[in-house]
DNA sequence: TATTCTTATTGTATTTTATACTATAACTAC
DNA sequence: GTAGTTATAGTATAAAATACAATAAGAATA
């Protein structure tokens, strides 16, 4: 058969933008490539080539499970990056071929959004030297088009929250204060919110339930704790329809 | 190098869901595969393998240009479909290998949404026997996962309209009545809209401008025609920010 | 030309939601 | 006990969404 050169036959990877919230700003989970081939400290998004027998969602779950130990993390495919130019940099290609022990000329990637409590203990992953939470405002220059991917994921997370408001609670501890929740919204929308109006709105949301507990060990009046009630949230969904 | 079997190396295609509106319901543009290998009338989404030197957006533009003659159609990537099972059906694989003259075992696809005025004259495309607008309520069973792709594209088009309301005018003639516009919204959201409230809202939208023209050749009171003003629309975008 | 038929056109009252705005209470640290 | 910091709560106004029906215009037909 002819035409072997005309059509792209390529490796396909997934790359995961995992957000975490440190009660102040959004952070992205980056991994450090093993430095054998890299010239300097060299951070990138966690990812993997897709295996023969899995689909992209399964590959993304595998990557996230490797990092966090969680089997079924909340995750969302959000865009494919396919430019032939994304594997332009010889350093990047050399690292790929080292890491995957395959000759790789062209590579497209399917990017995923995911959310993780920032205090969670992370696994050591053989493929990487270290894992690090990096504030979105202080991202290093990363290989491939990973900077662009994070950029676009920040727009995507807003659409995701609007579509499914429950996902914000993946970024908070199971008991949280109203101000933590508000600051999370402020970080996602990059916009200050009026404290009183926010309070009024939270009062009206039945699936955010106030507890009879308060913060401890804080150097000021301790705030009430709240929890997210998944059952009430799901009921709400069916009530609206 | 080892590991050649472990990682997926595959062909990648784009498939386009092109919507058209016939003043009543949404239609999808389907193509008929050349029947040498198919058992019956055999409709599918238009698509193509991606070439070596292009990215997915360019491939989708190429497919749409082939169908419509339009160089820069409005288009939006919306999801990758990557299941190993999508090329399970031997008929589908046989057609692929016939159409592309390549041995193709696994194939993932990146799906695109696009919009087209339904009266537009379409091109003959050598690869296909015919092109047809098909109402979304009467879709045939299609090869690969094309039924699922259309299904998901219907959810996507609503998010798209919310994000960029101007795209609905790609589905209407350049001069349209208020009722055509309303019926288009009703088709997209699958929900009846109150005529008077809709009218009130349209009045307040400065980029939908009433003309001093009316319908002709209608068997009832002729309605006023409106046009979409792109310049006013773009101004609006900057005003909000 | 009178009648019928179909669609176009318009306004008001009500409810809901968003916004702007500040004073006091509770707790810790010193 | 005083200073400092954050938590908590309500009202008035504006804007947006919703519910609802009667009349006008034109074409077709008798």
Short mmCIF file of C-alpha atoms (C1' of nucleotides) in Angstrom, two decimals:
data_model
loop_
_atom_site.label_atom_id
_atom_site.label_comp_id
_atom_site.label_asym_id
_atom_site.label_seq_id
_atom_site.Cartn_x
_atom_site.Cartn_y
_atom_site.Cartn_z
CA UNK A 1 0.00 0.00 0.00
CA UNK A 2 1.20 3.50 -0.79
CA UNK A 3 0.64 6.83 0.90
CA UNK A 4 2.57 5.91 4.03
CA UNK A 5 4.15 9.31 4.09
CA UNK A 6 1.08 11.35 3.37
CA UNK A 7 -0.96 10.57 6.47
CA UNK A 8 0.17 11.18 10.00
CA UNK A 9 0.76 8.06 12.01
CA UNK A 10 1.82 9.13 15.40
CA UNK A 11 2.13 8.55 19.10
CA UNK A 12 -0.57 10.01 21.26
CA UNK A 13 -0.10 11.14 24.83
CA UNK A 14 -2.26 12.55 27.59
CA UNK A 15 -1.11 15.47 29.69
CA UNK A 16 -2.81 16.37 32.95
CA UNK A 17 -3.25 19.82 34.39
CA UNK A 18 -3.93 19.07 38.06
CA UNK A 19 -5.09 22.06 40.05
CA UNK A 20 -4.66 22.46 43.79
CA UNK A 21 -5.71 25.35 46.04
CA UNK A 22 -3.56 26.58 48.94
CA UNK A 23 -6.22 28.85 50.51
CA UNK A 24 -4.80 31.71 48.54
CA UNK A 25 -4.13 30.82 44.95
CA UNK A 26 -4.40 28.08 42.38
CA UNK A 27 -1.42 25.80 41.91
CA UNK A 28 -0.59 23.32 39.20
CA UNK A 29 1.10 20.00 39.88
CA UNK A 30 4.34 19.79 37.91
CA UNK A 31 6.87 16.98 37.66
CA UNK A 32 10.61 17.22 37.24
CA UNK A 33 12.03 15.24 34.36
CA UNK A 34 14.95 13.03 35.20
CA UNK A 35 17.84 15.22 34.40
CA UNK A 36 20.06 12.87 32.42
CA UNK A 37 19.24 14.73 29.25
CA UNK A 38 17.99 18.01 30.47
CA UNK A 39 20.17 21.05 30.85
CA UNK A 40 18.59 22.52 33.95
CA UNK A 41 15.77 22.03 36.41
CA UNK A 42 13.12 21.00 34.03
CA UNK A 43 9.46 21.00 35.02
CA UNK A 44 6.57 19.79 32.91
CA UNK A 45 2.99 18.59 33.15
CA UNK A 46 2.60 14.95 34.20
CA UNK A 47 1.57 12.78 31.28
CA UNK A 48 2.10 9.54 29.44
CA UNK A 49 1.89 7.95 26.07
CA UNK A 50 -1.37 6.08 25.63
CA UNK A 51 -1.05 2.29 25.72
CA UNK A 52 -2.35 0.06 22.96
CA UNK A 53 -5.24 -1.33 24.95
CA UNK A 54 -6.53 1.80 26.67
CA UNK A 55 -8.39 4.91 25.65
CA UNK A 56 -7.35 8.45 26.56
CA UNK A 57 -9.55 8.65 29.67
CA UNK A 58 -8.00 5.46 30.98
CA UNK A 59 -4.51 6.76 30.30
CA UNK A 60 -5.27 9.98 32.18
CA UNK A 61 -6.66 8.02 35.12
CA UNK A 62 -3.52 5.90 35.12
CA UNK A 63 -1.27 8.96 35.24
CA UNK A 64 -3.29 10.54 38.05
CA UNK A 65 -3.43 7.32 40.02
CA UNK A 66 0.33 7.05 39.77
CA UNK A 67 0.69 10.54 41.23
CA UNK A 68 -1.97 10.49 43.92
CA UNK A 69 -2.97 6.90 44.56
CA UNK A 70 -6.59 7.83 43.81
CA UNK A 71 -8.30 5.40 41.46
CA UNK A 72 -11.18 7.47 40.19
CA UNK A 73 -10.14 11.08 40.23
CA UNK A 74 -12.43 13.73 38.88
CA UNK A 75 -11.11 14.53 35.47
CA UNK A 76 -12.16 16.18 32.24
CA UNK A 77 -10.74 15.96 28.76
CA UNK A 78 -10.52 19.46 27.38
CA UNK A 79 -8.50 19.78 24.21
CA UNK A 80 -6.15 18.07 21.79
CA UNK A 81 -2.88 19.74 20.84
CA UNK A 82 -1.73 18.55 17.45
CA UNK A 83 0.67 20.98 15.87
CA UNK A 84 3.59 19.31 14.07
CA UNK A 85 5.72 22.03 15.67
CA UNK A 86 5.12 20.89 19.21
CA UNK A 87 8.00 18.40 18.98
CA UNK A 88 10.31 20.90 17.39
CA UNK A 89 12.78 21.11 20.27
CA UNK A 90 15.47 18.37 20.05
CA UNK A 91 15.86 18.31 23.85
CA UNK A 92 12.21 17.44 24.23
CA UNK A 93 12.41 14.67 21.65
CA UNK A 94 15.54 13.27 23.27
CA UNK A 95 13.84 13.15 26.64
CA UNK A 96 10.81 11.45 25.11
CA UNK A 97 12.88 8.78 23.45
CA UNK A 98 14.81 8.21 26.65
CA UNK A 99 11.70 8.02 28.80
CA UNK A 100 9.74 5.77 26.46
CA UNK A 101 12.54 3.84 24.80
CA UNK A 102 11.03 4.42 21.38
CA UNK A 103 11.88 6.56 18.40
CA UNK A 104 9.31 9.35 18.48
CA UNK A 105 9.12 11.86 15.66
CA UNK A 106 5.70 13.34 16.03
CA UNK A 107 3.48 13.39 19.07
CA UNK A 108 0.05 14.80 19.66
CA UNK A 109 -1.42 15.12 23.11
CA UNK A 110 -4.87 15.12 24.63
CA UNK A 111 -5.00 17.37 27.65
CA UNK A 112 -6.97 16.75 30.82
CA UNK A 113 -8.06 18.91 33.71
CA UNK A 114 -8.13 17.46 37.19
CA UNK A 115 -8.47 18.68 40.76
CA UNK A 116 -6.69 17.59 43.92
CA UNK A 117 -6.57 18.63 47.56
CA UNK A 118 -3.22 20.30 47.87
CA UNK A 119 -2.33 18.71 51.22
CA UNK A 120 -2.66 15.22 49.89
CA UNK A 121 0.52 13.17 50.14
CA UNK A 122 1.81 12.44 46.65
CA UNK A 123 3.57 9.31 45.46
CA UNK A 124 7.13 9.01 44.27
CA UNK A 125 7.03 8.21 40.61
CA UNK A 126 10.05 6.47 39.12
CA UNK A 127 9.83 8.39 35.87
CA UNK A 128 10.29 11.71 37.66
CA UNK A 129 12.77 13.20 40.12
CA UNK A 130 10.21 15.17 42.04
CA UNK A 131 6.68 16.51 42.12
CA UNK A 132 5.85 20.10 42.95
CA UNK A 133 2.90 22.37 43.34
CA UNK A 134 3.57 25.54 41.40
CA UNK A 135 1.43 28.71 41.70
CA UNK A 136 -0.20 29.52 38.37
CA UNK A 137 1.27 33.01 38.60
CA UNK A 138 4.82 31.66 38.78
CA UNK A 139 4.95 28.95 36.14
CA UNK A 140 8.37 28.21 34.64
CA UNK A 141 8.91 27.87 30.91
CA UNK A 142 7.98 24.27 30.18
CA UNK A 143 8.75 21.89 27.32
CA UNK A 144 6.46 21.16 24.36
CA UNK A 145 3.38 23.40 24.48
CA UNK A 146 2.76 22.83 28.18
CA UNK A 147 2.60 26.54 28.96
CA UNK A 148 -0.13 26.97 26.39
CA UNK A 149 -1.99 23.96 27.77
CA UNK A 150 -2.06 25.43 31.29
CA UNK A 151 -3.13 28.78 29.86
CA UNK A 152 -6.13 27.23 28.14
CA UNK A 153 -6.95 25.05 31.13
CA UNK A 154 -7.50 28.17 33.22
CA UNK A 155 -10.28 29.27 30.90
CA UNK A 156 -11.67 25.76 30.86
CA UNK A 157 -11.89 25.42 34.64
CA UNK A 158 -14.32 28.37 34.77
CA UNK A 159 -16.61 26.75 32.23
CA UNK A 160 -16.35 23.53 34.21
CA UNK A 161 -17.38 25.19 37.47
CA UNK A 162 -20.39 26.76 35.81
CA UNK A 163 -21.45 23.47 34.34
CA UNK A 164 -20.88 21.51 37.54
CA UNK A 165 -20.46 23.71 40.64
CA UNK A 166 -19.70 20.66 42.82
CA UNK A 167 -16.19 20.30 41.47
CA UNK A 168 -14.87 23.20 43.55
CA UNK A 169 -15.17 21.02 46.64
CA UNK A 170 -12.53 18.68 45.23
CA UNK A 171 -10.09 21.50 45.92
CA UNK A 172 -11.10 22.07 49.56
CA UNK A 173 -10.72 19.93 52.68
CA UNK A 174 -13.87 18.06 53.66
CA UNK A 175 -14.60 20.73 56.29
CA UNK A 176 -14.00 24.27 55.16
CA UNK A 177 -14.87 27.83 56.09
CA UNK A 178 -16.93 30.24 54.08
CA UNK A 179 -13.90 32.41 53.51
CA UNK A 180 -11.90 29.50 52.11
CA UNK A 181 -14.70 28.83 49.66
CA UNK A 182 -14.92 32.47 48.71
CA UNK A 183 -11.20 32.78 48.16
CA UNK A 184 -11.31 29.73 45.95
CA UNK A 185 -13.96 31.35 43.77
CA UNK A 186 -11.91 34.54 43.71
CA UNK A 187 -8.86 32.58 42.54
CA UNK A 188 -10.80 30.77 39.82
CA UNK A 189 -12.52 33.88 38.48
CA UNK A 190 -9.64 36.25 39.28
CA UNK A 191 -12.12 38.67 40.74
CA UNK A 192 -12.94 39.88 44.23
CA UNK A 193 -16.35 38.96 45.54
CA UNK A 194 -18.44 40.96 48.00
CA UNK A 195 -18.28 39.14 51.36
CA UNK A 196 -21.88 39.84 52.37
CA UNK A 197 -23.44 38.96 49.04
CA UNK A 198 -21.37 35.80 48.93
CA UNK A 199 -22.60 34.91 52.42
CA UNK A 200 -26.20 35.47 51.37
CA UNK A 201 -25.76 33.21 48.37
CA UNK A 202 -24.12 30.43 50.38
CA UNK A 203 -26.99 30.56 52.89
CA UNK A 204 -29.38 29.80 50.05
CA UNK A 205 -27.45 26.79 48.78
CA UNK A 206 -28.87 23.77 50.53
CA UNK A 207 -26.02 21.41 49.70
CA UNK A 208 -23.47 23.57 51.54
CA UNK A 209 -24.36 22.66 55.10
CA UNK A 210 -23.13 24.52 58.20
CA UNK A 211 -21.66 22.32 60.93
CA UNK A 212 -21.63 22.82 64.70
CA UNK A 213 -17.86 23.03 64.54
CA UNK A 214 -15.42 25.87 64.34
CA UNK A 215 -11.85 26.38 63.31
CA UNK A 216 -9.18 25.75 65.91
CA UNK A 217 -5.74 27.21 66.37
CA UNK A 218 -6.41 30.42 64.54
CA UNK A 219 -5.23 33.77 65.83
CA UNK A 220 -8.62 35.41 65.53
CA UNK A 221 -12.28 34.63 65.93
CA UNK A 222 -12.73 31.06 64.75
CA UNK A 223 -15.00 30.65 61.75
CA UNK A 224 -17.80 28.14 61.35
CA UNK A 225 -17.03 25.03 59.30
CA UNK A 226 -19.19 23.83 56.45
CA UNK A 227 -19.35 20.60 54.47
CA UNK A 228 -20.49 19.75 50.97
CA UNK A 229 -23.42 17.31 50.88
CA UNK A 230 -23.19 15.29 47.70
CA UNK A 231 -26.60 13.64 48.15
CA UNK A 232 -28.39 16.98 48.45
CA UNK A 233 -26.42 18.23 45.45
CA UNK A 234 -27.56 15.35 43.28
CA UNK A 235 -31.16 15.79 44.39
CA UNK A 236 -30.95 19.42 43.34
CA UNK A 237 -29.89 18.37 39.85
CA UNK A 238 -32.99 16.23 39.39
CA UNK A 239 -35.27 18.85 40.94
CA UNK A 240 -34.33 21.43 38.35
CA UNK A 241 -35.17 19.20 35.41
CA UNK B 1 14.41 0.01 20.70
CA UNK B 2 11.83 -2.09 22.52
CA UNK B 3 8.30 -1.38 23.65
CA UNK B 4 6.91 -1.02 20.15
CA UNK B 5 3.81 -2.97 21.12
CA UNK B 6 3.16 -1.28 24.39
CA UNK B 7 2.44 2.26 23.22
CA UNK B 8 -0.24 3.20 20.78
CA UNK B 9 1.03 4.48 17.46
CA UNK B 10 -1.96 5.29 15.40
CA UNK B 11 -3.64 7.22 12.65
CA UNK B 12 -5.56 10.29 13.68
CA UNK B 13 -8.56 11.67 11.85
CA UNK B 14 -10.86 14.64 12.18
CA UNK B 15 -14.64 14.25 11.88
CA UNK B 16 -16.88 17.25 11.36
CA UNK B 17 -20.39 17.68 12.67
CA UNK B 18 -21.76 20.42 10.41
CA UNK B 19 -25.09 21.82 11.53
CA UNK B 20 -27.64 23.46 9.24
CA UNK B 21 -31.05 24.94 10.13
CA UNK B 22 -34.08 24.56 7.87
CA UNK B 23 -36.29 27.11 9.72
CA UNK B 24 -37.70 24.26 11.71
CA UNK B 25 -35.06 21.91 13.00
CA UNK B 26 -31.34 21.30 13.14
CA UNK B 27 -29.81 19.13 10.46
CA UNK B 28 -26.44 17.47 10.23
CA UNK B 29 -24.46 17.19 7.00
CA UNK B 30 -23.76 13.52 6.25
CA UNK B 31 -21.84 11.94 3.39
CA UNK B 32 -22.47 8.65 1.68
CA UNK B 33 -19.49 6.33 1.52
CA UNK B 34 -18.73 4.92 -1.89
CA UNK B 35 -20.56 1.66 -1.77
CA UNK B 36 -17.96 -0.76 -3.14
CA UNK B 37 -17.50 -2.21 0.29
CA UNK B 38 -20.64 -1.21 2.10
CA UNK B 39 -23.69 -3.39 2.36
CA UNK B 40 -26.35 -0.70 2.17
CA UNK B 41 -26.82 3.01 1.98
CA UNK B 42 -24.15 4.05 4.31
CA UNK B 43 -24.03 7.53 5.78
CA UNK B 44 -21.34 8.97 8.01
CA UNK B 45 -19.83 12.22 9.20
CA UNK B 46 -17.45 13.90 6.76
CA UNK B 47 -13.87 13.53 7.89
CA UNK B 48 -10.30 12.77 6.91
CA UNK B 49 -7.07 11.41 8.19
CA UNK B 50 -4.72 14.18 9.26
CA UNK B 51 -1.78 14.75 6.93
CA UNK B 52 1.82 14.74 8.10
CA UNK B 53 2.33 18.44 7.73
CA UNK B 54 -0.92 19.81 9.15
CA UNK B 55 -2.51 20.09 12.58
CA UNK B 56 -6.05 19.02 13.41
CA UNK B 57 -7.58 22.47 12.86
CA UNK B 58 -6.05 22.62 9.40
CA UNK B 59 -7.34 19.16 8.57
CA UNK B 60 -10.86 20.14 9.65
CA UNK B 61 -10.71 23.31 7.55
CA UNK B 62 -9.57 21.22 4.60
CA UNK B 63 -12.52 18.83 4.98
CA UNK B 64 -15.02 21.68 5.28
CA UNK B 65 -13.54 23.57 2.36
CA UNK B 66 -13.86 20.45 0.23
CA UNK B 67 -17.57 20.22 1.11
CA UNK B 68 -18.57 23.88 0.94
CA UNK B 69 -15.87 25.78 -0.90
CA UNK B 70 -15.54 28.09 2.12
CA UNK B 71 -11.93 28.67 3.13
CA UNK B 72 -12.34 29.87 6.70
CA UNK B 73 -15.46 28.29 8.10
CA UNK B 74 -16.38 28.84 11.70
CA UNK B 75 -15.31 25.70 13.48
CA UNK B 76 -14.61 24.42 16.95
CA UNK B 77 -12.73 21.39 18.15
CA UNK B 78 -14.79 19.72 20.83
CA UNK B 79 -13.63 16.25 21.79
CA UNK B 80 -11.30 13.37 20.96
CA UNK B 81 -12.70 9.89 20.63
CA UNK B 82 -10.04 7.33 21.39
CA UNK B 83 -11.56 3.99 22.35
CA UNK B 84 -9.74 0.98 20.87
CA UNK B 85 -13.22 -0.41 20.19
CA UNK B 86 -14.20 2.31 17.75
CA UNK B 87 -12.60 0.39 14.89
CA UNK B 88 -14.13 -2.90 15.94
CA UNK B 89 -16.37 -3.33 12.92
CA UNK B 90 -14.52 -5.07 10.00
CA UNK B 91 -16.71 -3.25 7.44
CA UNK B 92 -15.54 0.08 8.80
CA UNK B 93 -11.89 -0.93 8.70
CA UNK B 94 -12.25 -2.28 5.15
CA UNK B 95 -13.76 0.99 4.01
CA UNK B 96 -10.98 2.95 5.69
CA UNK B 97 -8.26 0.92 4.06
CA UNK B 98 -9.98 1.24 0.69
CA UNK B 99 -10.47 5.00 1.03
CA UNK B 100 -6.96 5.76 2.31
CA UNK B 101 -5.00 2.98 0.67
CA UNK B 102 -3.25 2.17 3.94
CA UNK B 103 -3.45 -0.60 6.46
CA UNK B 104 -5.26 0.92 9.42
CA UNK B 105 -5.65 -1.01 12.64
CA UNK B 106 -6.40 1.64 15.19
CA UNK B 107 -7.76 5.10 14.59
CA UNK B 108 -8.61 7.91 16.97
CA UNK B 109 -10.55 10.93 15.87
CA UNK B 110 -10.77 14.56 16.89
CA UNK B 111 -14.28 15.86 16.37
CA UNK B 112 -15.22 19.34 15.22
CA UNK B 113 -18.40 21.36 15.29
CA UNK B 114 -19.22 23.65 12.40
CA UNK B 115 -22.16 25.64 11.11
CA UNK B 116 -23.42 26.19 7.58
CA UNK B 117 -26.35 27.91 5.92
CA UNK B 118 -28.49 25.02 4.77
CA UNK B 119 -29.31 26.50 1.34
CA UNK B 120 -25.69 26.74 0.38
CA UNK B 121 -24.76 24.76 -2.72
CA UNK B 122 -22.39 21.95 -1.75
CA UNK B 123 -19.52 20.51 -3.78
CA UNK B 124 -19.27 17.06 -5.22
CA UNK B 125 -16.51 15.26 -3.40
CA UNK B 126 -14.82 12.38 -5.17
CA UNK B 127 -14.48 10.36 -2.01
CA UNK B 128 -18.24 10.29 -1.48
CA UNK B 129 -21.29 9.34 -3.55
CA UNK B 130 -23.50 12.05 -2.16
CA UNK B 131 -23.98 14.66 0.54
CA UNK B 132 -27.18 15.03 2.51
CA UNK B 133 -28.68 17.16 5.23
CA UNK B 134 -30.24 14.88 7.80
CA UNK B 135 -32.55 16.10 10.60
CA UNK B 136 -31.01 15.38 13.98
CA UNK B 137 -34.19 13.59 14.97
CA UNK B 138 -33.86 11.11 12.11
CA UNK B 139 -30.21 10.12 12.10
CA UNK B 140 -29.40 6.70 10.67
CA UNK B 141 -27.10 4.25 12.41
CA UNK B 142 -23.62 5.36 11.37
CA UNK B 143 -20.23 3.66 11.34
CA UNK B 144 -17.55 4.03 14.03
CA UNK B 145 -18.87 6.08 16.94
CA UNK B 146 -20.37 8.77 14.73
CA UNK B 147 -23.76 8.54 16.43
CA UNK B 148 -22.16 9.24 19.76
CA UNK B 149 -20.17 12.11 18.28
CA UNK B 150 -23.34 13.81 17.02
CA UNK B 151 -25.02 13.19 20.36
CA UNK B 152 -22.26 14.96 22.23
CA UNK B 153 -22.05 17.74 19.66
CA UNK B 154 -25.64 18.70 20.46
CA UNK B 155 -24.67 19.41 24.05
CA UNK B 156 -21.59 21.24 22.88
CA UNK B 157 -23.42 23.59 20.53
CA UNK B 158 -25.42 25.00 23.47
CA UNK B 159 -22.24 25.78 25.40
CA UNK B 160 -20.85 27.33 22.25
CA UNK B 161 -23.84 29.64 21.77
CA UNK B 162 -23.58 30.79 25.36
CA UNK B 163 -19.92 31.52 24.99
CA UNK B 164 -20.28 33.25 21.63
CA UNK B 165 -23.89 34.20 20.75
CA UNK B 166 -22.85 35.41 17.30
CA UNK B 167 -22.45 31.91 15.95
CA UNK B 168 -26.20 31.38 15.56
CA UNK B 169 -26.18 33.81 12.65
CA UNK B 170 -23.99 31.39 10.70
CA UNK B 171 -27.09 29.22 10.50
CA UNK B 172 -29.45 31.92 9.20
CA UNK B 173 -29.65 33.80 5.89
CA UNK B 174 -28.12 37.27 6.01
CA UNK B 175 -31.61 38.76 6.36
CA UNK B 176 -33.90 36.90 8.72
CA UNK B 177 -37.11 37.39 10.67
CA UNK B 178 -37.47 37.42 14.40
CA UNK B 179 -39.44 34.21 14.28
CA UNK B 180 -36.70 32.43 12.35
CA UNK B 181 -34.21 33.46 15.00
CA UNK B 182 -36.53 32.35 17.78
CA UNK B 183 -37.17 28.97 16.17
CA UNK B 184 -33.43 28.47 15.82
CA UNK B 185 -32.97 29.07 19.54
CA UNK B 186 -35.86 26.71 20.24
CA UNK B 187 -34.20 24.03 18.11
CA UNK B 188 -30.83 24.44 19.80
CA UNK B 189 -32.22 24.44 23.34
CA UNK B 190 -35.11 22.05 22.59
CA UNK B 191 -37.41 24.36 24.50
CA UNK B 192 -40.23 26.71 23.56
CA UNK B 193 -39.60 30.37 24.17
CA UNK B 194 -42.19 32.99 25.01
CA UNK B 195 -42.72 35.15 21.90
CA UNK B 196 -43.15 38.44 23.73
CA UNK B 197 -40.23 38.00 26.09
CA UNK B 198 -38.05 36.95 23.19
CA UNK B 199 -39.10 40.07 21.29
CA UNK B 200 -38.26 42.24 24.26
CA UNK B 201 -34.82 40.71 24.50
CA UNK B 202 -34.08 41.10 20.79
CA UNK B 203 -35.08 44.78 20.97
CA UNK B 204 -32.39 45.27 23.59
CA UNK B 205 -29.65 43.66 21.54
CA UNK B 206 -27.98 46.40 19.56
CA UNK B 207 -26.19 44.13 17.10
CA UNK B 208 -29.45 42.66 15.80
CA UNK B 209 -30.60 45.53 13.63
CA UNK B 210 -34.11 45.88 12.16
CA UNK B 211 -34.23 46.67 8.44
CA UNK B 212 -36.81 48.65 6.46
CA UNK B 213 -37.61 45.48 4.56
CA UNK B 214 -40.22 42.82 4.93
CA UNK B 215 -40.71 39.26 3.83
CA UNK B 216 -42.24 38.71 0.40
CA UNK B 217 -44.30 35.86 -1.01
CA UNK B 218 -45.68 34.74 2.31
CA UNK B 219 -49.35 33.86 2.73
CA UNK B 220 -49.79 36.01 5.78
CA UNK B 221 -48.71 39.34 7.18
CA UNK B 222 -45.07 39.79 6.13
CA UNK B 223 -42.61 40.05 8.97
CA UNK B 224 -39.84 42.58 9.35
CA UNK B 225 -36.35 41.48 8.37
CA UNK B 226 -33.31 41.87 10.62
CA UNK B 227 -29.59 41.59 10.06
CA UNK B 228 -26.66 40.76 12.29
CA UNK B 229 -24.10 43.55 12.62
CA UNK B 230 -20.69 42.02 13.25
CA UNK B 231 -19.01 45.35 13.95
CA UNK B 232 -21.49 46.27 16.66
CA UNK B 233 -21.14 42.77 18.06
CA UNK B 234 -17.38 43.08 18.40
CA UNK B 235 -17.70 46.50 19.99
CA UNK B 236 -20.02 45.00 22.55
CA UNK B 237 -17.37 42.42 23.49
CA UNK B 238 -14.82 45.11 24.29
CA UNK B 239 -17.38 47.24 26.13
CA UNK B 240 -18.10 44.48 28.60
CA UNK B 241 -14.47 43.97 29.55
"C1'" DT C 1 -65.58 43.13 -1.04
"C1'" DA C 2 -66.53 40.66 3.02
"C1'" DT C 3 -64.90 36.93 5.66
"C1'" DT C 4 -61.51 33.88 7.31
"C1'" DC C 5 -57.04 32.51 8.36
"C1'" DT C 6 -52.43 32.96 9.75
"C1'" DT C 7 -48.76 35.27 11.68
"C1'" DA C 8 -46.80 39.82 13.45
"C1'" DT C 9 -46.64 43.10 16.85
"C1'" DT C 10 -46.81 45.21 21.35
"C1'" DG C 11 -46.99 46.27 27.35
"C1'" DT C 12 -47.69 45.56 32.15
"C1'" DA C 13 -47.42 43.47 36.54
"C1'" DT C 14 -44.80 40.21 39.34
"C1'" DT C 15 -41.02 37.65 40.85
"C1'" DT C 16 -36.41 36.68 41.13
"C1'" DT C 17 -31.75 37.79 41.20
"C1'" DA C 18 -27.78 40.78 41.53
"C1'" DT C 19 -25.57 44.62 43.66
"C1'" DA C 20 -24.02 48.19 46.85
"C1'" DC C 21 -23.05 49.20 51.28
"C1'" DT C 22 -21.13 49.00 57.32
"C1'" DA C 23 -21.66 48.13 62.02
"C1'" DT C 24 -20.99 44.88 65.58
"C1'" DA C 25 -19.39 40.47 67.65
"C1'" DA C 26 -15.91 37.10 68.85
"C1'" DC C 27 -11.67 35.64 69.54
"C1'" DT C 28 -6.28 35.89 69.96
"C1'" DA C 29 -2.12 38.02 71.19
"C1'" DC C 30 0.26 41.06 73.57
"C1'" DG D 1 -7.71 45.00 79.13
"C1'" DT D 2 -6.49 46.75 74.86
"C1'" DA D 3 -5.37 46.28 70.09
"C1'" DG D 4 -5.76 43.67 66.13
"C1'" DT D 5 -7.98 40.55 63.03
"C1'" DT D 6 -11.61 38.09 61.06
"C1'" DA D 7 -16.58 36.52 61.35
"C1'" DT D 8 -21.22 37.50 61.02
"C1'" DA D 9 -25.58 39.57 59.56
"C1'" DG D 10 -29.70 43.03 56.80
"C1'" DT D 11 -31.70 46.54 53.95
"C1'" DA D 12 -32.56 49.28 50.04
"C1'" DT D 13 -32.10 49.51 45.04
"C1'" DA D 14 -31.45 48.05 40.43
"C1'" DA D 15 -31.61 44.76 36.86
"C1'" DA D 16 -33.28 40.67 34.74
"C1'" DA D 17 -36.50 36.93 34.05
"C1'" DT D 18 -41.18 35.41 33.77
"C1'" DA D 19 -46.15 35.11 33.05
"C1'" DC D 20 -49.72 36.52 30.44
"C1'" DA D 21 -53.60 38.25 25.80
"C1'" DA D 22 -55.47 41.50 22.76
"C1'" DT D 23 -55.08 43.77 18.31
"C1'" DA D 24 -53.10 44.63 13.59
"C1'" DA D 25 -51.75 43.35 9.01
"C1'" DG D 26 -51.79 41.00 5.14
"C1'" DA D 27 -53.15 36.86 2.00
"C1'" DA D 28 -56.53 33.71 0.51
"C1'" DT D 29 -61.03 32.42 -0.39
"C1'" DA D 30 -65.91 32.71 -1.07
#
